[in-house]
Structure formats: C-alpha cells, structure tokens
Short mmCIF file of C-alpha atoms and ligand atoms in Angstrom, two decimals:
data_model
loop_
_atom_site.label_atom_id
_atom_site.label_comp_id
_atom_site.label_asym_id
_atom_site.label_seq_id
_atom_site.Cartn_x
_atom_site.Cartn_y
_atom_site.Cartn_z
CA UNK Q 396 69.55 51.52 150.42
CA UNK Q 397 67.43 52.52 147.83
CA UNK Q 398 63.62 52.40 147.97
CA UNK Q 399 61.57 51.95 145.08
CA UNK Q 400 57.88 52.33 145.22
CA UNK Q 401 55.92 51.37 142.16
CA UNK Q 402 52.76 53.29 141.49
CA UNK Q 403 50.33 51.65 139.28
CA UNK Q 404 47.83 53.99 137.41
CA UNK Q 405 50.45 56.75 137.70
CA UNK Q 406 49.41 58.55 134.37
CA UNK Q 407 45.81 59.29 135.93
CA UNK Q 408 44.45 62.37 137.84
CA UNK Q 409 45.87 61.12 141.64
CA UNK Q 410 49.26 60.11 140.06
CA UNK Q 411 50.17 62.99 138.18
CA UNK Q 412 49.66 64.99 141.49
CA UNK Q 413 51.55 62.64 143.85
CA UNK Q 414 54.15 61.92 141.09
CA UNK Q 415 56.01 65.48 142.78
CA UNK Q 416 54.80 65.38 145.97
CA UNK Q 417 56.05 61.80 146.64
CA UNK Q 418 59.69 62.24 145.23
CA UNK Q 419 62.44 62.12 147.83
CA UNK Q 420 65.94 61.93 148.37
CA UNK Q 421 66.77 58.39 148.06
CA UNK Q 422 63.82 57.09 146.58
CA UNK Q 423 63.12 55.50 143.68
CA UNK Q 424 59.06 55.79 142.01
CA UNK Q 425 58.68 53.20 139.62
CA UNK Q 426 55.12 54.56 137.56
CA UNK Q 427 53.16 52.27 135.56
CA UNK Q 428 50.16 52.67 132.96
CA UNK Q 429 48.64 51.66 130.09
CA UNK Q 430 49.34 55.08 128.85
CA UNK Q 431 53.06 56.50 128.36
CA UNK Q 432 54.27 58.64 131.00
CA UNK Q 433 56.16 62.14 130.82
CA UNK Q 434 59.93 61.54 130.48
CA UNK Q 435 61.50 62.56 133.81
CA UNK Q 436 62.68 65.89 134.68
CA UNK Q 437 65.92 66.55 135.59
CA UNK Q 438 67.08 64.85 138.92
CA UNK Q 439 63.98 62.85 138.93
CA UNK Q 440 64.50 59.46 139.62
CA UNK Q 441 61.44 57.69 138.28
CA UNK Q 442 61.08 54.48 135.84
CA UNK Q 443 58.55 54.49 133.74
CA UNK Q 444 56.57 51.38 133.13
CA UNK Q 445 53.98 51.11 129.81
CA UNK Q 446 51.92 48.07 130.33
CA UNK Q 447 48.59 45.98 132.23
CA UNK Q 448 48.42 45.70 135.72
CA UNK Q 449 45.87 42.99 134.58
CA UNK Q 450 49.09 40.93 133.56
CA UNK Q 451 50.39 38.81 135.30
CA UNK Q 452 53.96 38.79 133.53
CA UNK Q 453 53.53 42.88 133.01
CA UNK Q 454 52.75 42.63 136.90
CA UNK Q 455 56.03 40.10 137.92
CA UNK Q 456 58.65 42.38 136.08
CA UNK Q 457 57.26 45.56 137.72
CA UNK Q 458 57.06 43.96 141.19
CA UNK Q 459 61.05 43.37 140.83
CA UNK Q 460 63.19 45.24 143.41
CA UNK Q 461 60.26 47.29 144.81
CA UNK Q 462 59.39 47.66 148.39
CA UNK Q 463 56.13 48.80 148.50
CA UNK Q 464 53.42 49.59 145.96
CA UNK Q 465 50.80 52.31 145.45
CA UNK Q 466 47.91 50.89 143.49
CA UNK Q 467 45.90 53.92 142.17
CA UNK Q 468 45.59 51.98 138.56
CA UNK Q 469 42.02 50.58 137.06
CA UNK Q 470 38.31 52.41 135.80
CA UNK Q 471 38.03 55.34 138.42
CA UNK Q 472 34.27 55.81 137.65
CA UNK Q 473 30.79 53.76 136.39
CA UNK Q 474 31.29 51.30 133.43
CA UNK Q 475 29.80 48.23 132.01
CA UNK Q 476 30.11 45.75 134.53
CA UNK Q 477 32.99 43.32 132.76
CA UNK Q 478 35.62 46.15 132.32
CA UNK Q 479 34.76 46.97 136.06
CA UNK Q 480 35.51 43.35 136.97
CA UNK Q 481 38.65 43.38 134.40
CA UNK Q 482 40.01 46.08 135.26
CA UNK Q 483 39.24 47.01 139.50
CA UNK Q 484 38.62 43.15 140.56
CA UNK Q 485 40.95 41.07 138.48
CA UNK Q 486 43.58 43.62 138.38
CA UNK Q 487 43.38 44.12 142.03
CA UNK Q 488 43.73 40.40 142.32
CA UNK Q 489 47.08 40.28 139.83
CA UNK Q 490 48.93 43.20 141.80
CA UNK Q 491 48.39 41.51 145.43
CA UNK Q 492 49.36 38.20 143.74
CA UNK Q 493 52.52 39.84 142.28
CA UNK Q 494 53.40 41.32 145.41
CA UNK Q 495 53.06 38.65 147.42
CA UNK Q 496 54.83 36.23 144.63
CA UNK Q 497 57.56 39.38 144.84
CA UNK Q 498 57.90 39.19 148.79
CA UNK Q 499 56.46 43.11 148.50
CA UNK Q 500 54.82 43.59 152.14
CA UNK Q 501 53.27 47.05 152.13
CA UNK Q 502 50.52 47.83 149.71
CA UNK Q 503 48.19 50.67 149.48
CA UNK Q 504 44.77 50.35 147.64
CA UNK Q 505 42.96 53.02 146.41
CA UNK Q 506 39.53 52.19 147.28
CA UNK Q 507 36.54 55.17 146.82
CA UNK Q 508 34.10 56.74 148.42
CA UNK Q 509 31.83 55.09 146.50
CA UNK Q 510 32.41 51.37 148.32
CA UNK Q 511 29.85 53.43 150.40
CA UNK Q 512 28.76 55.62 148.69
CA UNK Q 513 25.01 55.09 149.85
CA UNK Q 514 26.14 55.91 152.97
CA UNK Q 515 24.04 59.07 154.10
CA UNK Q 516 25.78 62.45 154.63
CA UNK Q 517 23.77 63.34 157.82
CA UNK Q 518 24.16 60.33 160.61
CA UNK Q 519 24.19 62.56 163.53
CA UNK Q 520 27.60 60.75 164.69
CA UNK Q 521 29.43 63.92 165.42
CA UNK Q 522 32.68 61.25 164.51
CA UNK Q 523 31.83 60.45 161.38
CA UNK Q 524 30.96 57.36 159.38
CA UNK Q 525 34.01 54.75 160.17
CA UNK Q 526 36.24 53.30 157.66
CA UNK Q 527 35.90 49.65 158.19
CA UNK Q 528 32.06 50.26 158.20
CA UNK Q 529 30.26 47.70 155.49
CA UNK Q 530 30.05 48.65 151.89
CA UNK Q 531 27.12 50.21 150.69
CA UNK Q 532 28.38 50.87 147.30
CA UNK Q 533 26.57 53.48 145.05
CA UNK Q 534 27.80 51.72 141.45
CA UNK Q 535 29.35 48.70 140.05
CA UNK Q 536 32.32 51.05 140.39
CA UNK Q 537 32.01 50.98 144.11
CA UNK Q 538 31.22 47.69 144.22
CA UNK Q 539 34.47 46.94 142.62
CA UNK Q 540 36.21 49.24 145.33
CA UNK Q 541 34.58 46.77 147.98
CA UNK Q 542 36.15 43.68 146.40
CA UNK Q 543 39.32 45.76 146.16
CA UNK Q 544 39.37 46.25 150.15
CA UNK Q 545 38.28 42.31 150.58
CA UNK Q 546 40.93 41.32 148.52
CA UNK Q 547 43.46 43.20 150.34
CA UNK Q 548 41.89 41.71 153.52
CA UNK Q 549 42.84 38.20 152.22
CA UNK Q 550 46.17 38.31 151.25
CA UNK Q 551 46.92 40.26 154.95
CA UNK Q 552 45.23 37.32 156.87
CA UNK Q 553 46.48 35.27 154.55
CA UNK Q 554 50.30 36.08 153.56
CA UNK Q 555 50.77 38.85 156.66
CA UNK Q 556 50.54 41.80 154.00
CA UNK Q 557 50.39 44.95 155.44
CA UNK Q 558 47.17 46.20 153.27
CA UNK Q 559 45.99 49.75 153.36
CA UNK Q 560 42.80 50.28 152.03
CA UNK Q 561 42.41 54.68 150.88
CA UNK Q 562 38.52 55.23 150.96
CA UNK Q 563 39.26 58.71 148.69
CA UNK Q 564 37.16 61.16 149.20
CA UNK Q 565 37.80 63.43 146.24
CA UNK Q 566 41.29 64.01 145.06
CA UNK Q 567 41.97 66.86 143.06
CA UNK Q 568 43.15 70.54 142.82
CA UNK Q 569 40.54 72.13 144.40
CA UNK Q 570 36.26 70.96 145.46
CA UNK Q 571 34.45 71.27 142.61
CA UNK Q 572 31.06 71.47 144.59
CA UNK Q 573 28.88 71.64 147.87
CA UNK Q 574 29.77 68.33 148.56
CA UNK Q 575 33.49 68.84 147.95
CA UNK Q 576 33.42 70.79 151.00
CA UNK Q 577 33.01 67.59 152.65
CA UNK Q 578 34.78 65.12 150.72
CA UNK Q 579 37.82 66.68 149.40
CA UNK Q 580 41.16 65.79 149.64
CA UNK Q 581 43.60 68.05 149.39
CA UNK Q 582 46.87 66.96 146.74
CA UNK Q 583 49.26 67.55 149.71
CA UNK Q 584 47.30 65.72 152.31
CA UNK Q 585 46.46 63.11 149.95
CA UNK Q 586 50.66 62.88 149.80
CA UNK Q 587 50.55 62.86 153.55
CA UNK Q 588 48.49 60.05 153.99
CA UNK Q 589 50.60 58.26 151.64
CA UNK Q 590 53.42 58.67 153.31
CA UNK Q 591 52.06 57.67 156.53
CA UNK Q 592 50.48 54.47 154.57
CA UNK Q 593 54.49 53.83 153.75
CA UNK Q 594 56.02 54.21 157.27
CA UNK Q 595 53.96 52.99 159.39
CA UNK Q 596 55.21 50.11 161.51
CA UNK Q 597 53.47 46.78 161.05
CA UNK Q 598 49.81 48.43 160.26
CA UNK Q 599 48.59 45.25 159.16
CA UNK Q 600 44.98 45.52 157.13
CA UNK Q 601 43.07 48.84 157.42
CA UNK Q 602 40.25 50.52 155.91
CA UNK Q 603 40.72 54.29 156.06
CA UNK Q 604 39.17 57.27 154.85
CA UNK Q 605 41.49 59.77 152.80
CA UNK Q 606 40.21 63.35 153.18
CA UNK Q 607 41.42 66.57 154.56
CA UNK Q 608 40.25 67.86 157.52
CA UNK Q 609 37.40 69.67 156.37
CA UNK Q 610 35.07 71.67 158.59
CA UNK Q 611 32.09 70.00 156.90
CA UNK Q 612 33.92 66.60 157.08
CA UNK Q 613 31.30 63.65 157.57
CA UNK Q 614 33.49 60.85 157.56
CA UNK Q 615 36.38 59.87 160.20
CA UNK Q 616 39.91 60.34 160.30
CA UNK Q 617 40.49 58.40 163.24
CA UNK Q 618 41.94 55.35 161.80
CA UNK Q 619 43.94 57.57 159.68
CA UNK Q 620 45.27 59.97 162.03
CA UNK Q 621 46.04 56.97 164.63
CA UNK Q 622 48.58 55.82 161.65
CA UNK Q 623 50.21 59.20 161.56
CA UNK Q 624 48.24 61.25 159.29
CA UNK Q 625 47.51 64.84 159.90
CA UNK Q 626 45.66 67.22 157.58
CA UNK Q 627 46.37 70.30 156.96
CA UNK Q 628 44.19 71.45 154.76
CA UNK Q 629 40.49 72.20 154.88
CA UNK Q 630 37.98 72.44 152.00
CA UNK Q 631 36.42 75.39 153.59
CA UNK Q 632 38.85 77.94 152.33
CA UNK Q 633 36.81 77.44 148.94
CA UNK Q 634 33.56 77.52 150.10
CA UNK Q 635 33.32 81.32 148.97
CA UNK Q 636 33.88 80.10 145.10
CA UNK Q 637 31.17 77.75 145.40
CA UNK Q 638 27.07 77.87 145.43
CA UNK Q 639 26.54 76.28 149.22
CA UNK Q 640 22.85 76.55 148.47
CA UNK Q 641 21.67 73.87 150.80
CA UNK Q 642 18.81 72.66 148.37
CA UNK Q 643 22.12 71.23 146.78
CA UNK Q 644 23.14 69.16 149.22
CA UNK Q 645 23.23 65.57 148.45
CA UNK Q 646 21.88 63.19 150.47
CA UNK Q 647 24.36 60.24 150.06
CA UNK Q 648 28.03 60.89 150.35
CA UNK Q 649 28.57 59.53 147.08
CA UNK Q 650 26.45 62.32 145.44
CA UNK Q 651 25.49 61.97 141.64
CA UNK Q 652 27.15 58.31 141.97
CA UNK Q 653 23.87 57.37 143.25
CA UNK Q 654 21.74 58.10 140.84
CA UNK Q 655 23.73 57.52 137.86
CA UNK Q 656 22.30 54.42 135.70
CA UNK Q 657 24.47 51.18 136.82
CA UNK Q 658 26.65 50.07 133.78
CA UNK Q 659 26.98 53.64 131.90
CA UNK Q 660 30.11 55.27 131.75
CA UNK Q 661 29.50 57.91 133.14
CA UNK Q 662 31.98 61.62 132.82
CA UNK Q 663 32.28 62.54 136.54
P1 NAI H 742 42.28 58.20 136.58
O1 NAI H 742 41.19 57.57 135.82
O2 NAI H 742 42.65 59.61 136.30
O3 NAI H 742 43.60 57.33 136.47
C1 NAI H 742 43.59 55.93 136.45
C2 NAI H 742 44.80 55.48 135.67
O4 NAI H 742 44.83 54.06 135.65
C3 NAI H 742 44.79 55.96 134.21
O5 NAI H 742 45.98 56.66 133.91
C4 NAI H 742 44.67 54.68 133.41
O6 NAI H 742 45.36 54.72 132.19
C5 NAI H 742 45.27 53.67 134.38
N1 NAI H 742 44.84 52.32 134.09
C6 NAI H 742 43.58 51.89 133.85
N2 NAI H 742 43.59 50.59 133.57
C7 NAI H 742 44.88 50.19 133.64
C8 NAI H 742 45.53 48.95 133.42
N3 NAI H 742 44.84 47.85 133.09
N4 NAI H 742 46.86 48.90 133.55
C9 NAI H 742 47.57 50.01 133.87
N5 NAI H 742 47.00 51.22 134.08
C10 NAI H 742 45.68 51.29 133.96
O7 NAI H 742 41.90 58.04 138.14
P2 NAI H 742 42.43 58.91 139.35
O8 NAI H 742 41.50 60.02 139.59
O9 NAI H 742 43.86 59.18 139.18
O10 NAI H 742 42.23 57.87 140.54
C11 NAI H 742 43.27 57.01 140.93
C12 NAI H 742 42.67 55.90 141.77
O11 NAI H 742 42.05 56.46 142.92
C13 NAI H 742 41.62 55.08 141.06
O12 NAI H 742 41.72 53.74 141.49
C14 NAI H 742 40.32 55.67 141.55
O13 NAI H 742 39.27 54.72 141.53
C15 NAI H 742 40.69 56.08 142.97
N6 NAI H 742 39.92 57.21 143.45
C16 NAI H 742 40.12 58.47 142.96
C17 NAI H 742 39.44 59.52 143.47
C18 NAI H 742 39.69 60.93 143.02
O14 NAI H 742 39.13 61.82 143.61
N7 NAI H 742 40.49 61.18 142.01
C19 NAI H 742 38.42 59.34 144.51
C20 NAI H 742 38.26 57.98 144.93
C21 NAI H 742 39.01 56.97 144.44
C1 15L H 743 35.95 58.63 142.64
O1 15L H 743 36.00 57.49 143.09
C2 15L H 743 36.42 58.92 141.28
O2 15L H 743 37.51 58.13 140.91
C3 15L H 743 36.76 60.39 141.08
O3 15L H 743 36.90 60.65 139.69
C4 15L H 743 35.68 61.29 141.68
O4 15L H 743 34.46 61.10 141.01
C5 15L H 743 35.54 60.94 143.15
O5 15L H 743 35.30 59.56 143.35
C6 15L H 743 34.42 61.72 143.83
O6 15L H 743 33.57 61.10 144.46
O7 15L H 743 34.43 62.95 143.75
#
C-alpha cells in the first residue's frame, strides 16, 4: 500500500527542511502552496500541488487518496488581523473540514510558540510549561495558533480525528539567539516528531511542544516523548557562536513577539 501524506505550506521554511527528511520508501508526499514547488529530484516521489488551502474545492482535490496530512501552510508571523483570520483560522477550518469530508483521520497542526507566547521563561517548574496549558498568545499570530489547536480539538471530539497540535519552538538550521538555546528545534528532530505524530496508535487530540532537547529547555516534552518522540539534538552545541549575555534574556518565551505592535507585519 502506498501512503500519501499531503503537506500543506510545503514551499515555506519547515517544509523545505522536512520535504528530505520525511521521504521514505513507499511513501508518497503530496506538497501544496500558493507558491510553485521545486520539480522533484530523481527517485523522489512527491506531487506537487499549486493552490489555497483556504479553498474549499483546492482543499477536496488535495485531500483525495491521502492518509494523513501535515498542515504547516498559512502567515507564520504578525499581520493585520483579517489575513491572520483568512489565512491561520479559516484555512485551518477548510483543511479539517476537507479531511474529515475525505475520511483523512490523522492530522498534524502546526501551532507556535506564540499560542503562549506570554508565557514566562522562568516558572521554577523544573518540568517545564505543559502543552495543553491555556493560551496566552503574544500576537494576533498566536492567537490564530490558539484557534488552530481549538479547532483541531473539535473535529477530534467531534468526528474522532486524531489531531496533533506542534507548539514549534523554533524550526530552523541552527538558534539564531539566546533564546534559541531554549526554543530550538532541531530539522531532524522536528522530522522525528513528525514521524511519531504519523505512527502513533489512536493518539486522539494533543497539544505538544516541538523542541529538541535542549539543556536550557523551558518547556516539556513529556506529552511528546510519551507519543514516541526522542530528541537528539540539543541547542547547546551552539551556544559558543552566540552572545549568552544574560541582560539578553527575554522574559517571555515568545521573545520579541511580545513586544512587537499587534497588526504589523513584522520580519522575524
Ligand atoms: P513559512 O512562512 O516559511 O511557510 C509558510 C508557507 O505557507 C509558505 O510557503 C506560504 O506560501 C504557504 N501559504 C501561506 N498561505 C497559504 C495558502 N493560503 N495556501 C497555501 N499555502 C499557503 O513558515 P514556516 O517557517 O515554514 O512555518 C511552517 C508552519 O509552522 C507555519 O504554520 C508556522 O506558523 C509554524 N511555525 C513555524 C515555526 C518555525 O520556527 N519555523 C515556529 C512555530 C510555528
Ligand atoms: C514562529 O511561530 C514563526 O513562524 C517562526 O518564523 C519563528 O519566528 C518562530 O516562531 C520563533 O519563535 O522563533
């Protein structure tokens, strides 16, 4: 049997670095954007998808033949609140209702940090801050990343969708900064937890934080390693290329999220 994951937002940052690192024998990745996609290498078997996950009909075709779906698609950072809504709340709303309309019953939503991202860095829980703890969103970004988990709440207790909700720390190459040493994700752990997201039995709805194990990590894995997950990666390894100056340490775990103005796009 052949299984064919589709990957919404698959031209961005997180999907150009999974789009290798979640290849396998036997596997189909179906990528989809707004943007055109590299043509696939040889031996790659990938279809490529140009089109809205904010359509409905777009949505429907896409969903065809696929048994579980990756949804890393939408605004990844502050905007004017209506293409936040557009793009993170509706479109969350038209891929669950495609799925489910598809009979697709694994999804994984990339949520953010930022759902809580005024969530402060020191609690003194030597655990970390949970992943089903209550929003406390840093943007209308993150508030957007807080419907996203709610909506994949409903359709679970709804329609018995097994929902996986990625709080991502921060997902690229390498930290970038003091508080990358806590809230990095490494690429390869990043494809880890994906692939624990996929084969997990019967996980049902969870909200989980996706980071590497990092020695300065402030947020649990718990949840995530209970599903299968194990880091093996740690954002300390950098911390010799970056200024650790503690009078740079953020205070919120969502960093210069916080104190960007609300409605500005803003580059980070
Ligand atoms: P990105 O901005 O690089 O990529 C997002 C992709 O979604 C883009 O290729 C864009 O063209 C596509 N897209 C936007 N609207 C679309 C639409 N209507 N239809 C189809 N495609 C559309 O973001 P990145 O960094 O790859 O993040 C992926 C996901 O993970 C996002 O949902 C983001 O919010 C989330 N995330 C990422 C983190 C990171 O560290 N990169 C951290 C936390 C969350
Ligand atoms: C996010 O949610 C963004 O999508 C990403 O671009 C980074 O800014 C990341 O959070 C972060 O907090 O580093």
């Amino acid at each position: 049997m052949v299984e064919r994951i589709l990957i919404t937002g698959a031209a961005g940052g997180v999907g150009t670095l999974m789009r290798p690192r979640l290849a396998r024998p036997g596997r189909v990745l179906r990528l989809l954007d707004l943007h055109p996609l590299p043509e696939p290498g040889p031996g790659e078997r990938v279809e490529l998808v140009t089109g809205s996950l904010t359509d409905p009909v777009t949505m429907a075709a896409a969903c065809r033949d696929v048994d579980a779906i990756i949804h890393l698609g939408g605004i990844s950072r502050e905007d004017a609140w209506d293409r936040v809504l557009a793009a993170n709340i509706d479109g969350t709303h038209t891929v669950l209702a495609a799925a489910c309309e598809a009979g697709i019953s694994r999804v994984v939503l990339a949520s953010s940090n930022h759902a809580a991202g005024f969530r402060e860095f020191d609690t003194g829980d030597p655990e970390g801050i949970a992943g089903e703890s209550f929003p406390r969103p840093d943007t209308y970004y993150g508030v957007s990343k807080a419907a996203v988990e709610a909506l994949g709440s409903l359709y679970h207790s709804r329609f018995g969708m097994d929902v996986l909700c990625l709080r991502i720390g921060s997902c690229f190459e390498r930290p970038a900064d003091l508080r990358g040493l806590s809230m990095w994700l490494s690429p390869d752990d990043g494809a880890r937890l994906f692939e624990a997201c996929l084969a997990a039995e019967r996980p049902g709805f969870q909200v989980l934080w996706a980071v590497s194990d990092n020695t300065r990590r402030v947020v649990s894995l718990r949840a995530a390693e209970a599903l299968g997950y194990r880091s093996r990666d740690d954002a300390e390894r950098y911390a010799g290329e970056i200024d650790t100056d503690p009078a740079l340490a953020p205070k919120y775990i969502g960093g210069a999220f916080c104190e960007t103005p609300l409605g500005k796009p803003n580059p980070l």
